[in-house]
Amino acid sequence: MNDLISRLLAHERIRAARHHIERTDEVTLARQAALSAIPAPTGAEGRRAAHLAELFRTIGLSDVSIDHAGNVHGWLGKNGRREAGEVGGPVVLAAHLDTVFGAEVDVAVERRGQRLEGPGISDNARGLAALVAVAEAMVAARVPVARPILFAATVGEEGSGDLRGVKHLLNGKHDVTPAAFIALDGAGLDRVIHRALGSKRYHVTFRGPGGHSWAAFGVANPANAVGRAAALLADLPTQQAPRTTCAVVRLGGGTGLNSIPQEAWLDLDLRSEDPRALAQLDVTVRAALDRAADDENRRRTAGSPTLRVEVQLLGDRPSGMTPRAHPLVQAAVAANRALGRDAELASASTDANVPIALGIPAIALGAGGKAGDAHLATEWFENVEGALGIIRALLVTAVMAEVE
């Protein structure tokens, strides 16, 4: 793989594409700021998607469209779609459109020297800007590819979006079965994310009769059940190999200081890199919730109503791994080496989770530069070696697209 990357770096068209990325570094940074300043809360990415679609058309991608989920598509090579009889599918280079910030958050961007500051400036305005930069460079340099490349900007990657966009993209109804999938997510140059951190998120509600805190004392109390459940979950053994976690992330309920609540709730975040471990944790957690309800019901006043527990699935992100020996992972490692940087193989929850779970080779990469305060209103990005991150994405995409 090292030899292949070396040959690509010497390839006339790839050299031209690299030069284009380096020459337009400030253009990419300006696009990043402009994209970040367009609000894109999860579920309301339309304005940003329309802007991306226009950029895709401007730089010369073909068959640009926005699908029913809101994902933006743009194609390079062989007029886009897979030709009849062609073996294998396209390479997908993707970045997510949405941010964790609600519509009420001011997403204006300020520039202070090399630093851009604004909510979402790195996650994922940087990924989107890099997506456009790679596409523009390959079009401008007329890079010849054996496999078509689908450049995709996806909706619903963050939080409650539950990877909705990439799930829609790969649901088998769009003639998109990738040979490889590369997600550009945030900043950085060292990490190669090839392990998908899966998760299940639940909203758990305990419901009971409620009543006056003095007169009705002794009835099954949903707040007590929430406390029992949280304690049981906190006492679950910690599993390190594979690392598997269960966190109580929110809780609430009740209506007043002198009332036993009719309902109380908690939200749970279960995570693991291993699908079997996550499934087993799921069984264990549900048993703990039932036990919490049973324990509270056993202590209630005789003859009073029982409380019940309701479990609502809020998110289901699959887990899995693209083996480190796979050519896609090796291409990323070799690209880092060729650019003078070490590669750190890592895990995370990204758009790559879905293709990995479907058996499609997939990784996620940072798009260069440095960043901090992710998911905070004080988020920032510094364009330190920013172009190198985009060049890495170019090289990995070129390897998988079989540049001719």
mmCIF file of N, CA, C and O in Angstrom, residues 354-387:
data_model
loop_
_atom_site.group_PDB
_atom_site.id
_atom_site.type_symbol
_atom_site.label_atom_id
_atom_site.label_comp_id
_atom_site.label_asym_id
_atom_site.label_seq_id
_atom_site.Cartn_x
_atom_site.Cartn_y
_atom_site.Cartn_z
ATOM 1 N N VAL A 354 -22.978 2.739 9.980
ATOM 2 C CA VAL A 354 -24.006 2.021 9.213
ATOM 3 C C VAL A 354 -23.394 1.137 8.133
ATOM 4 O O VAL A 354 -23.714 -0.060 8.051
ATOM 5 N N PRO A 355 -22.520 1.671 7.260
ATOM 6 C CA PRO A 355 -21.919 0.762 6.280
ATOM 7 C C PRO A 355 -21.117 -0.364 6.925
ATOM 8 O O PRO A 355 -21.152 -1.501 6.440
ATOM 9 N N ILE A 356 -20.402 -0.094 8.010
ATOM 10 C CA ILE A 356 -19.648 -1.155 8.687
ATOM 11 C C ILE A 356 -20.585 -2.284 9.102
ATOM 12 O O ILE A 356 -20.307 -3.467 8.885
ATOM 13 N N ALA A 357 -21.728 -1.932 9.687
ATOM 14 C CA ALA A 357 -22.684 -2.941 10.128
ATOM 15 C C ALA A 357 -23.286 -3.710 8.955
ATOM 16 O O ALA A 357 -23.713 -4.853 9.106
ATOM 17 N N LEU A 358 -23.312 -3.091 7.778
ATOM 18 C CA LEU A 358 -23.839 -3.742 6.575
ATOM 19 C C LEU A 358 -22.784 -4.556 5.834
ATOM 20 O O LEU A 358 -23.069 -5.127 4.784
ATOM 21 N N GLY A 359 -21.562 -4.590 6.384
ATOM 22 C CA GLY A 359 -20.491 -5.334 5.734
ATOM 23 C C GLY A 359 -19.776 -4.565 4.651
ATOM 24 O O GLY A 359 -19.024 -5.146 3.863
ATOM 25 N N ILE A 360 -19.985 -3.250 4.597
ATOM 26 C CA ILE A 360 -19.325 -2.390 3.616
ATOM 27 C C ILE A 360 -18.071 -1.807 4.255
ATOM 28 O O ILE A 360 -18.140 -1.248 5.358
ATOM 29 N N PRO A 361 -16.902 -1.922 3.615
ATOM 30 C CA PRO A 361 -15.690 -1.333 4.195
ATOM 31 C C PRO A 361 -15.879 0.171 4.405
ATOM 32 O O PRO A 361 -16.268 0.890 3.476
ATOM 33 N N ALA A 362 -15.624 0.636 5.614
ATOM 34 C CA ALA A 362 -15.871 2.047 5.913
ATOM 35 C C ALA A 362 -14.924 2.525 6.998
ATOM 36 O O ALA A 362 -14.536 1.767 7.891
ATOM 37 N N ILE A 363 -14.560 3.806 6.901
ATOM 38 C CA ILE A 363 -13.765 4.478 7.922
ATOM 39 C C ILE A 363 -14.269 5.912 8.049
ATOM 40 O O ILE A 363 -15.037 6.393 7.206
ATOM 41 N N ALA A 364 -13.825 6.583 9.094
ATOM 42 C CA ALA A 364 -14.074 8.016 9.240
ATOM 43 C C ALA A 364 -12.744 8.706 9.483
ATOM 44 O O ALA A 364 -11.877 8.179 10.191
ATOM 45 N N LEU A 365 -12.592 9.886 8.893
ATOM 46 C CA LEU A 365 -11.349 10.649 8.974
ATOM 47 C C LEU A 365 -11.647 12.087 9.372
ATOM 48 O O LEU A 365 -12.662 12.658 8.959
ATOM 49 N N GLY A 366 -10.740 12.677 10.149
ATOM 50 C CA GLY A 366 -10.788 14.111 10.340
ATOM 51 C C GLY A 366 -10.309 14.809 9.074
ATOM 52 O O GLY A 366 -9.639 14.220 8.233
ATOM 53 N N ALA A 367 -10.662 16.082 8.954
ATOM 54 C CA ALA A 367 -10.397 16.813 7.717
ATOM 55 C C ALA A 367 -9.314 17.867 7.887
ATOM 56 O O ALA A 367 -9.323 18.910 7.234
ATOM 57 N N GLY A 368 -8.341 17.577 8.776
ATOM 58 C CA GLY A 368 -7.211 18.479 8.934
ATOM 59 C C GLY A 368 -7.483 19.608 9.913
ATOM 60 O O GLY A 368 -8.618 19.870 10.308
ATOM 61 N N GLY A 369 -6.414 20.272 10.321
ATOM 62 C CA GLY A 369 -6.541 21.372 11.259
ATOM 63 C C GLY A 369 -6.676 20.897 12.693
ATOM 64 O O GLY A 369 -6.648 19.703 12.986
ATOM 65 N N LYS A 370 -6.827 21.865 13.589
ATOM 66 C CA LYS A 370 -7.028 21.579 15.013
ATOM 67 C C LYS A 370 -8.327 22.207 15.469
ATOM 68 O O LYS A 370 -8.752 23.240 14.942
ATOM 69 N N ALA A 371 -8.963 21.583 16.452
ATOM 70 C CA ALA A 371 -10.247 22.083 16.918
ATOM 71 C C ALA A 371 -10.399 21.825 18.397
ATOM 72 O O ALA A 371 -9.684 21.010 18.996
ATOM 73 N N GLY A 372 -11.366 22.505 19.005
ATOM 74 C CA GLY A 372 -11.648 22.309 20.413
ATOM 75 C C GLY A 372 -13.051 22.745 20.759
ATOM 76 O O GLY A 372 -13.754 23.357 19.944
ATOM 77 N N ASP A 373 -13.479 22.414 21.975
ATOM 78 C CA ASP A 373 -14.812 22.762 22.492
ATOM 79 C C ASP A 373 -15.928 22.204 21.616
ATOM 80 O O ASP A 373 -16.954 22.871 21.394
ATOM 81 N N ALA A 374 -15.739 20.977 21.123
ATOM 82 C CA ALA A 374 -16.774 20.362 20.284
ATOM 83 C C ALA A 374 -18.088 20.280 21.054
ATOM 84 O O ALA A 374 -18.118 19.985 22.241
ATOM 85 N N HIS A 375 -19.179 20.566 20.359
ATOM 86 C CA HIS A 375 -20.544 20.516 20.882
ATOM 87 C C HIS A 375 -20.812 21.608 21.915
ATOM 88 O O HIS A 375 -21.809 21.542 22.646
ATOM 89 N N LEU A 376 -19.938 22.606 21.978
ATOM 90 C CA LEU A 376 -20.165 23.767 22.833
ATOM 91 C C LEU A 376 -20.285 25.015 21.966
ATOM 92 O O LEU A 376 -19.782 25.062 20.841
ATOM 93 N N ALA A 377 -20.926 26.046 22.499
ATOM 94 C CA ALA A 377 -21.075 27.294 21.747
ATOM 95 C C ALA A 377 -19.741 27.972 21.495
ATOM 96 O O ALA A 377 -19.628 28.831 20.614
ATOM 97 N N THR A 378 -18.710 27.588 22.256
ATOM 98 C CA THR A 378 -17.371 28.167 22.111
ATOM 99 C C THR A 378 -16.481 27.362 21.160
ATOM 100 O O THR A 378 -15.253 27.554 21.153
ATOM 101 N N GLU A 379 -17.054 26.486 20.373
ATOM 102 C CA GLU A 379 -16.277 25.629 19.461
ATOM 103 C C GLU A 379 -15.362 26.469 18.571
ATOM 104 O O GLU A 379 -15.732 27.563 18.136
ATOM 105 N N TRP A 380 -14.147 25.934 18.305
ATOM 106 C CA TRP A 380 -13.195 26.675 17.481
ATOM 107 C C TRP A 380 -12.442 25.728 16.553
ATOM 108 O O TRP A 380 -12.380 24.528 16.775
ATOM 109 N N PHE A 381 -11.862 26.321 15.499
ATOM 110 C CA PHE A 381 -11.052 25.587 14.527
ATOM 111 C C PHE A 381 -9.860 26.451 14.156
ATOM 112 O O PHE A 381 -10.000 27.650 13.911
ATOM 113 N N GLU A 382 -8.662 25.820 14.111
ATOM 114 C CA GLU A 382 -7.463 26.497 13.640
ATOM 115 C C GLU A 382 -6.925 25.762 12.422
ATOM 116 O O GLU A 382 -6.763 24.542 12.450
ATOM 117 N N ASN A 383 -6.618 26.515 11.399
ATOM 118 C CA ASN A 383 -6.215 25.920 10.124
ATOM 119 C C ASN A 383 -4.717 25.591 10.121
ATOM 120 O O ASN A 383 -3.949 26.090 9.302
ATOM 121 N N VAL A 384 -4.325 24.712 11.041
ATOM 122 C CA VAL A 384 -2.945 24.245 11.138
ATOM 123 C C VAL A 384 -2.854 22.923 10.385
ATOM 124 O O VAL A 384 -3.479 21.940 10.757
ATOM 125 N N GLU A 385 -2.085 22.887 9.311
ATOM 126 C CA GLU A 385 -1.988 21.706 8.443
ATOM 127 C C GLU A 385 -3.363 21.262 7.945
ATOM 128 O O GLU A 385 -3.629 20.077 7.745
ATOM 129 N N GLY A 386 -4.227 22.262 7.752
ATOM 130 C CA GLY A 386 -5.574 21.942 7.285
ATOM 131 C C GLY A 386 -5.587 21.276 5.930
ATOM 132 O O GLY A 386 -6.329 20.314 5.702
ATOM 133 N N ALA A 387 -4.758 21.768 5.024
ATOM 134 C CA ALA A 387 -4.741 21.200 3.669
ATOM 135 C C ALA A 387 -4.309 19.739 3.681
ATOM 136 O O ALA A 387 -4.773 18.942 2.859
#
